[in-house]
PDB file of C-alpha atoms in Angstrom:
ATOM      1  CA  ILE X   1     -83.583-230.816 -73.232  1.00  0.00           C
ATOM      2  CA  GLY X   2     -86.686-229.872 -75.058  1.00  0.00           C
ATOM      3  CA  THR X   3     -89.156-231.176 -77.257  1.00  0.00           C
ATOM      4  CA  GLU X   4     -88.272-234.079 -79.138  1.00  0.00           C
ATOM      5  CA  GLN X   5     -84.923-234.385 -78.026  1.00  0.00           C
ATOM      6  CA  ASP X   6     -82.760-236.563 -75.724  1.00  0.00           C
ATOM      7  CA  ALA X   7     -85.628-237.281 -73.078  1.00  0.00           C
ATOM      8  CA  ASP X   8     -88.308-237.176 -75.964  1.00  0.00           C
ATOM      9  CA  CYS X   9     -86.461-239.100 -78.821  1.00  0.00           C
ATOM     10  CA  ARG X  10     -88.501-240.265 -81.646  1.00  0.00           C
ATOM     11  CA  LEU X  11     -88.097-242.934 -84.089  1.00  0.00           C
ATOM     12  CA  PHE X  12     -86.239-241.895 -87.664  1.00  0.00           C
ATOM     13  CA  ASN X  13     -89.229-242.777 -89.760  1.00  0.00           C
ATOM     14  CA  ASN X  14     -92.080-242.074 -87.446  1.00  0.00           C
ATOM     15  CA  THR X  15     -91.898-238.951 -85.463  1.00  0.00           C
ATOM     16  CA  ASN X  16     -95.669-239.710 -83.914  1.00  0.00           C
ATOM     17  CA  ALA X  17     -95.566-239.011 -80.024  1.00  0.00           C
ATOM     18  CA  SER X  18     -96.159-242.676 -79.535  1.00  0.00           C
ATOM     19  CA  THR X  19     -92.287-243.510 -80.653  1.00  0.00           C
ATOM     20  CA  SER X  20     -91.108-241.073 -77.963  1.00  0.00           C
ATOM     21  CA  LYS X  21     -88.310-242.663 -75.781  1.00  0.00           C
ATOM     22  CA  ASP X  22     -86.181-241.065 -73.364  1.00  0.00           C
ATOM     23  CA  LEU X  23     -82.760-242.002 -74.362  1.00  0.00           C
ATOM     24  CA  SER X  24     -80.951-239.331 -72.618  1.00  0.00           C
ATOM     25  CA  GLY X  25     -77.613-239.577 -71.174  1.00  0.00           C
ATOM     26  CA  GLY X  26     -74.437-241.487 -72.505  1.00  0.00           C
ATOM     27  CA  TRP X  27     -71.669-240.112 -74.415  1.00  0.00           C
ATOM     28  CA  HIS X  28     -71.345-238.128 -77.678  1.00  0.00           C
ATOM     29  CA  ASP X  29     -69.544-239.669 -80.589  1.00  0.00           C
ATOM     30  CA  ALA X  30     -67.358-236.712 -81.319  1.00  0.00           C
ATOM     31  CA  GLY X  31     -67.804-233.058 -81.809  1.00  0.00           C
ATOM     32  CA  ASP X  32     -71.368-234.036 -82.665  1.00  0.00           C
ATOM     33  CA  TYR X  33     -74.014-235.504 -80.410  1.00  0.00           C
ATOM     34  CA  ASN X  34     -74.876-238.405 -82.018  1.00  0.00           C
ATOM     35  CA  LYS X  35     -74.736-241.534 -79.911  1.00  0.00           C
ATOM     36  CA  TYR X  36     -73.948-245.076 -81.370  1.00  0.00           C
ATOM     37  CA  VAL X  37     -74.173-248.410 -79.544  1.00  0.00           C
ATOM     38  CA  ASN X  38     -71.849-250.130 -81.672  1.00  0.00           C
ATOM     39  CA  PHE X  39     -69.285-247.292 -81.387  1.00  0.00           C
ATOM     40  CA  SER X  40     -69.309-247.532 -77.840  1.00  0.00           C
ATOM     41  CA  TRP X  41     -68.089-251.187 -77.967  1.00  0.00           C
ATOM     42  CA  GLY X  42     -64.397-250.452 -78.261  1.00  0.00           C
ATOM     43  CA  ALA X  43     -64.193-247.946 -75.437  1.00  0.00           C
ATOM     44  CA  LEU X  44     -66.409-249.862 -73.124  1.00  0.00           C
ATOM     45  CA  MET X  45     -64.276-252.790 -73.761  1.00  0.00           C
ATOM     46  CA  ASP X  46     -60.876-250.797 -73.131  1.00  0.00           C
ATOM     47  CA  LEU X  47     -62.309-249.570 -69.769  1.00  0.00           C
ATOM     48  CA  ILE X  48     -63.646-252.450 -68.490  1.00  0.00           C
ATOM     49  CA  LEU X  49     -60.749-254.765 -69.297  1.00  0.00           C
ATOM     50  CA  ALA X  50     -58.196-252.146 -67.822  1.00  0.00           C
ATOM     51  CA  TYR X  51     -59.990-252.311 -64.669  1.00  0.00           C
ATOM     52  CA  GLU X  52     -60.108-256.211 -64.728  1.00  0.00           C
ATOM     53  CA  GLU X  53     -56.533-256.401 -65.209  1.00  0.00           C
ATOM     54  CA  ASN X  54     -55.634-254.341 -62.100  1.00  0.00           C
ATOM     55  CA  PRO X  55     -58.416-252.777 -60.354  1.00  0.00           C
ATOM     56  CA  THR X  56     -56.072-251.493 -57.223  1.00  0.00           C
ATOM     57  CA  VAL X  57     -54.505-248.704 -59.355  1.00  0.00           C
ATOM     58  CA  TRP X  58     -57.641-246.964 -60.482  1.00  0.00           C
ATOM     59  CA  GLY X  59     -58.674-244.403 -57.944  1.00  0.00           C
ATOM     60  CA  ASP X  60     -62.026-242.430 -56.899  1.00  0.00           C
ATOM     61  CA  ASP X  61     -60.449-238.897 -57.215  1.00  0.00           C
ATOM     62  CA  TYR X  62     -60.157-237.917 -60.969  1.00  0.00           C
ATOM     63  CA  ASN X  63     -62.552-234.821 -60.417  1.00  0.00           C
ATOM     64  CA  ILE X  64     -65.219-236.302 -62.092  1.00  0.00           C
ATOM     65  CA  PRO X  65     -68.890-235.848 -60.492  1.00  0.00           C
ATOM     66  CA  GLU X  66     -68.983-238.949 -59.135  1.00  0.00           C
ATOM     67  CA  SER X  67     -65.326-238.444 -57.405  1.00  0.00           C
ATOM     68  CA  GLY X  68     -65.855-239.597 -53.549  1.00  0.00           C
ATOM     69  CA  ASN X  69     -68.738-241.903 -53.802  1.00  0.00           C
ATOM     70  CA  GLY X  70     -66.565-244.841 -52.849  1.00  0.00           C
ATOM     71  CA  ILE X  71     -66.585-246.250 -56.415  1.00  0.00           C
ATOM     72  CA  PRO X  72     -63.441-246.336 -58.653  1.00  0.00           C
ATOM     73  CA  ASP X  73     -63.957-243.388 -61.210  1.00  0.00           C
ATOM     74  CA  ILE X  74     -63.392-245.567 -63.918  1.00  0.00           C
ATOM     75  CA  LEU X  75     -66.244-247.786 -63.330  1.00  0.00           C
ATOM     76  CA  ASP X  76     -68.637-244.570 -62.673  1.00  0.00           C
ATOM     77  CA  GLU X  77     -67.687-243.409 -66.179  1.00  0.00           C
ATOM     78  CA  VAL X  78     -68.360-246.725 -67.631  1.00  0.00           C
ATOM     79  CA  LYS X  79     -71.956-246.738 -65.656  1.00  0.00           C
ATOM     80  CA  TYR X  80     -72.605-243.612 -67.317  1.00  0.00           C
ATOM     81  CA  GLU X  81     -72.753-245.342 -70.583  1.00  0.00           C
ATOM     82  CA  LEU X  82     -73.977-248.303 -69.553  1.00  0.00           C
ATOM     83  CA  ASP X  83     -76.899-246.690 -68.195  1.00  0.00           C
ATOM     84  CA  TRP X  84     -77.721-245.269 -71.507  1.00  0.00           C
ATOM     85  CA  LEU X  85     -77.557-248.583 -73.120  1.00  0.00           C
ATOM     86  CA  LEU X  86     -79.954-250.055 -70.688  1.00  0.00           C
ATOM     87  CA  LYS X  87     -82.501-247.238 -71.926  1.00  0.00           C
ATOM     88  CA  MET X  88     -81.359-248.103 -75.497  1.00  0.00           C
ATOM     89  CA  GLN X  89     -82.694-252.071 -74.526  1.00  0.00           C
ATOM     90  CA  GLN X  90     -86.118-252.589 -75.383  1.00  0.00           C
ATOM     91  CA  PRO X  91     -88.316-255.142 -73.680  1.00  0.00           C
ATOM     92  CA  ASP X  92     -87.994-257.935 -75.768  1.00  0.00           C
ATOM     93  CA  GLY X  93     -84.411-257.567 -75.358  1.00  0.00           C
ATOM     94  CA  SER X  94     -83.332-255.967 -78.400  1.00  0.00           C
ATOM     95  CA  VAL X  95     -81.076-253.032 -78.598  1.00  0.00           C
ATOM     96  CA  LEU X  96     -81.511-249.751 -80.775  1.00  0.00           C
ATOM     97  CA  CYS X  97     -78.485-248.977 -82.585  1.00  0.00           C
ATOM     98  CA  ILE X  98     -78.318-244.950 -82.749  1.00  0.00           C
ATOM     99  CA  VAL X  99     -79.306-241.580 -81.368  1.00  0.00           C
ATOM    100  CA  GLY X 100     -78.741-238.883 -84.050  1.00  0.00           C
ATOM    101  CA  GLY X 101     -79.521-235.211 -84.414  1.00  0.00           C
ATOM    102  CA  GLY X 102     -77.926-231.875 -83.434  1.00  0.00           C
ATOM    103  CA  ALA X 103     -74.730-229.757 -83.896  1.00  0.00           C
ATOM    104  CA  ALA X 104     -75.107-226.369 -82.101  1.00  0.00           C
ATOM    105  CA  SER X 105     -72.422-225.155 -79.860  1.00  0.00           C
ATOM    106  CA  PRO X 106     -72.497-225.627 -76.652  1.00  0.00           C
ATOM    107  CA  PRO X 107     -74.720-228.330 -76.361  1.00  0.00           C
ATOM    108  CA  SER X 108     -77.161-226.596 -73.988  1.00  0.00           C
ATOM    109  CA  ALA X 109     -77.923-224.430 -77.264  1.00  0.00           C
ATOM    110  CA  ASP X 110     -79.060-227.085 -79.472  1.00  0.00           C
ATOM    111  CA  GLN X 111     -82.402-227.129 -80.293  1.00  0.00           C
ATOM    112  CA  ASN X 112     -82.346-229.795 -83.348  1.00  0.00           C
ATOM    113  CA  PHE X 113     -84.723-232.636 -83.112  1.00  0.00           C
ATOM    114  CA  ARG X 114     -83.151-236.014 -82.225  1.00  0.00           C
ATOM    115  CA  ARG X 115     -84.103-239.413 -83.633  1.00  0.00           C
ATOM    116  CA  TYR X 116     -83.059-243.068 -82.930  1.00  0.00           C
ATOM    117  CA  GLY X 117     -82.544-245.955 -85.224  1.00  0.00           C
ATOM    118  CA  PRO X 118     -84.081-249.479 -84.720  1.00  0.00           C
ATOM    119  CA  ALA X 119     -82.731-252.363 -83.017  1.00  0.00           C
ATOM    120  CA  THR X 120     -80.221-254.564 -84.519  1.00  0.00           C
ATOM    121  CA  THR X 121     -78.180-257.917 -84.246  1.00  0.00           C
ATOM    122  CA  ALA X 122     -74.927-256.132 -83.843  1.00  0.00           C
ATOM    123  CA  ALA X 123     -76.353-253.593 -81.521  1.00  0.00           C
ATOM    124  CA  SER X 124     -77.991-256.154 -79.077  1.00  0.00           C
ATOM    125  CA  LEU X 125     -74.704-258.033 -79.324  1.00  0.00           C
ATOM    126  CA  THR X 126     -72.527-255.246 -78.461  1.00  0.00           C
ATOM    127  CA  ALA X 127     -74.847-254.342 -75.743  1.00  0.00           C
ATOM    128  CA  SER X 128     -74.977-258.307 -74.429  1.00  0.00           C
ATOM    129  CA  SER X 129     -71.286-258.328 -74.338  1.00  0.00           C
ATOM    130  CA  VAL X 130     -70.282-255.183 -72.231  1.00  0.00           C
ATOM    131  CA  PHE X 131     -73.217-255.885 -69.754  1.00  0.00           C
ATOM    132  CA  ALA X 132     -71.696-259.262 -69.302  1.00  0.00           C
ATOM    133  CA  LEU X 133     -68.039-258.164 -69.139  1.00  0.00           C
ATOM    134  CA  ALA X 134     -69.163-255.238 -66.592  1.00  0.00           C
ATOM    135  CA  ALA X 135     -71.413-257.383 -64.245  1.00  0.00           C
ATOM    136  CA  PRO X 136     -69.100-259.285 -62.052  1.00  0.00           C
ATOM    137  CA  HIS X 137     -67.208-256.024 -61.527  1.00  0.00           C
ATOM    138  CA  PHE X 138     -69.942-253.639 -60.308  1.00  0.00           C
ATOM    139  CA  ARG X 139     -70.886-256.820 -57.986  1.00  0.00           C
ATOM    140  CA  ASN X 140     -67.463-256.747 -56.385  1.00  0.00           C
ATOM    141  CA  ALA X 141     -67.723-252.967 -56.045  1.00  0.00           C
ATOM    142  CA  GLY X 142     -71.028-253.305 -53.763  1.00  0.00           C
ATOM    143  CA  LEU X 143     -73.696-252.508 -56.672  1.00  0.00           C
ATOM    144  CA  SER X 144     -75.153-255.883 -56.532  1.00  0.00           C
ATOM    145  CA  SER X 145     -78.518-254.684 -57.807  1.00  0.00           C
ATOM    146  CA  TYR X 146     -77.002-252.889 -60.862  1.00  0.00           C
ATOM    147  CA  ALA X 147     -74.912-256.063 -61.421  1.00  0.00           C
ATOM    148  CA  SER X 148     -77.960-258.343 -61.715  1.00  0.00           C
ATOM    149  CA  GLN X 149     -79.883-255.589 -63.930  1.00  0.00           C
ATOM    150  CA  LEU X 150     -76.754-255.821 -66.314  1.00  0.00           C
ATOM    151  CA  GLU X 151     -76.995-259.938 -66.193  1.00  0.00           C
ATOM    152  CA  THR X 152     -80.424-259.996 -67.226  1.00  0.00           C
ATOM    153  CA  ALA X 153     -80.035-257.246 -69.649  1.00  0.00           C
ATOM    154  CA  ALA X 154     -77.181-259.252 -71.372  1.00  0.00           C
ATOM    155  CA  ILE X 155     -78.731-262.592 -71.268  1.00  0.00           C
ATOM    156  CA  ALA X 156     -81.951-261.057 -72.848  1.00  0.00           C
ATOM    157  CA  ALA X 157     -80.212-258.931 -75.495  1.00  0.00           C
ATOM    158  CA  PHE X 158     -77.970-262.331 -76.447  1.00  0.00           C
ATOM    159  CA  GLU X 159     -80.921-264.109 -77.041  1.00  0.00           C
ATOM    160  CA  TRP X 160     -82.817-261.752 -78.865  1.00  0.00           C
ATOM    161  CA  ALA X 161     -79.883-261.555 -81.386  1.00  0.00           C
ATOM    162  CA  ASP X 162     -79.533-265.364 -81.554  1.00  0.00           C
ATOM    163  CA  VAL X 163     -82.947-265.896 -82.773  1.00  0.00           C
ATOM    164  CA  ASN X 164     -82.652-262.344 -84.998  1.00  0.00           C
ATOM    165  CA  PRO X 165     -79.295-262.622 -86.853  1.00  0.00           C
ATOM    166  CA  GLY X 166     -78.834-260.369 -89.794  1.00  0.00           C
ATOM    167  CA  ILE X 167     -81.100-257.457 -88.601  1.00  0.00           C
ATOM    168  CA  VAL X 168     -79.042-254.419 -90.071  1.00  0.00           C
ATOM    169  CA  PHE X 169     -79.401-250.581 -90.518  1.00  0.00           C
ATOM    170  CA  TYR X 170     -77.244-248.726 -92.419  1.00  0.00           C
ATOM    171  CA  ASN X 171     -77.671-245.190 -91.108  1.00  0.00           C
ATOM    172  CA  SER X 172     -75.627-243.295 -93.679  1.00  0.00           C
ATOM    173  CA  GLY X 173     -77.673-240.411 -95.040  1.00  0.00           C
ATOM    174  CA  ILE X 174     -80.354-240.938 -92.606  1.00  0.00           C
ATOM    175  CA  ILE X 175     -79.328-240.414 -89.323  1.00  0.00           C
ATOM    176  CA  GLY X 176     -75.933-239.801 -87.593  1.00  0.00           C
ATOM    177  CA  ALA X 177     -72.549-239.054 -89.331  1.00  0.00           C
ATOM    178  CA  GLY X 178     -70.685-242.162 -89.341  1.00  0.00           C
ATOM    179  CA  GLU X 179     -71.800-245.728 -90.633  1.00  0.00           C
ATOM    180  CA  GLN X 180     -72.139-247.628 -87.340  1.00  0.00           C
ATOM    181  CA  GLU X 181     -73.257-251.055 -88.939  1.00  0.00           C
ATOM    182  CA  PRO X 182     -70.051-253.151 -88.487  1.00  0.00           C
ATOM    183  CA  ASP X 183     -69.091-255.827 -91.173  1.00  0.00           C
ATOM    184  CA  SER X 184     -70.067-259.567 -90.829  1.00  0.00           C
ATOM    185  CA  TYR X 185     -66.854-260.332 -88.908  1.00  0.00           C
ATOM    186  CA  GLY X 186     -67.715-257.366 -86.355  1.00  0.00           C
ATOM    187  CA  VAL X 187     -71.002-258.758 -85.719  1.00  0.00           C
ATOM    188  CA  ALA X 188     -69.400-262.415 -85.294  1.00  0.00           C
ATOM    189  CA  ALA X 189     -66.805-260.958 -82.688  1.00  0.00           C
ATOM    190  CA  ARG X 190     -69.204-259.378 -80.674  1.00  0.00           C
ATOM    191  CA  LYS X 191     -71.228-262.613 -80.529  1.00  0.00           C
ATOM    192  CA  PHE X 192     -68.187-264.342 -79.690  1.00  0.00           C
ATOM    193  CA  ALA X 193     -67.484-261.820 -77.459  1.00  0.00           C
ATOM    194  CA  ALA X 194     -70.875-262.109 -75.577  1.00  0.00           C
ATOM    195  CA  ALA X 195     -70.824-265.662 -75.719  1.00  0.00           C
ATOM    196  CA  VAL X 196     -67.556-265.738 -73.610  1.00  0.00           C
ATOM    197  CA  PHE X 197     -68.502-263.446 -71.092  1.00  0.00           C
ATOM    198  CA  LEU X 198     -71.910-264.944 -70.540  1.00  0.00           C
ATOM    199  CA  PHE X 199     -70.355-268.270 -70.297  1.00  0.00           C
ATOM    200  CA  SER X 200     -67.868-266.652 -67.280  1.00  0.00           C
ATOM    201  CA  LEU X 201     -70.708-264.497 -65.764  1.00  0.00           C
ATOM    202  CA  THR X 202     -73.351-267.520 -65.485  1.00  0.00           C
ATOM    203  CA  GLY X 203     -71.462-270.859 -66.503  1.00  0.00           C
ATOM    204  CA  LEU X 204     -74.061-271.878 -68.469  1.00  0.00           C
ATOM    205  CA  VAL X 205     -72.512-274.392 -70.898  1.00  0.00           C
ATOM    206  CA  ASP X 206     -75.074-273.280 -73.839  1.00  0.00           C
ATOM    207  CA  TYR X 207     -72.857-270.523 -74.597  1.00  0.00           C
ATOM    208  CA  VAL X 208     -69.988-272.969 -75.132  1.00  0.00           C
ATOM    209  CA  SER X 209     -71.744-273.864 -78.576  1.00  0.00           C
ATOM    210  CA  HIS X 210     -71.011-270.154 -79.850  1.00  0.00           C
ATOM    211  CA  ILE X 211     -67.115-270.218 -78.630  1.00  0.00           C
ATOM    212  CA  ASP X 212     -65.815-273.610 -79.294  1.00  0.00           C
ATOM    213  CA  PRO X 213     -66.557-273.660 -83.047  1.00  0.00           C
ATOM    214  CA  PHE X 214     -65.679-270.448 -83.698  1.00  0.00           C
ATOM    215  CA  TYR X 215     -62.309-269.140 -81.573  1.00  0.00           C
ATOM    216  CA  GLN X 216     -59.789-269.895 -84.152  1.00  0.00           C
ATOM    217  CA  ASN X 217     -61.495-267.545 -86.273  1.00  0.00           C
TER     218      ASN X 217
END
């Protein structure tokens, strides 16, 4: 990780050092090294819901670096991506949408600069929903402070997205490879999921107003 790479990532349209952020970690999207918040939604949902459905079948011995730490490896893998999403969250609760750039092989040989995209409504709702879904499972696994961090982050991301609807960033041709901005249904689905999981997590009836009128859609 060198100058203007993941630990020194710069805004896509302002590469001044004042925009530098440590956005290291998380999953590469595919054969390239782009990292997309919105593309993580399906994978994280699958992993967390799989654990939720039958937590006892998931062991701590899948031969990943965290194996043997007393936490099911599936949660360790989820946490690796959630840690990155927490880095993508800004102090106002919003969540940046993408980190892009680089393609050399192996990754250690890559010297390309890394750039991030702005905070968007969809990315904030993506992060809110997975934070809220994951929080109780990490609490049950004994990581209570981390669970509390996820809960706080989920609430803040949802609140920002709720008062900032329609903030989009179409990255195609600018940064990254695939277009990460979902359509209007994809954004609505993320907001619905976030509201459901936040209501389950907090019991606050305010979230019901984002659930009941829309669940038939």
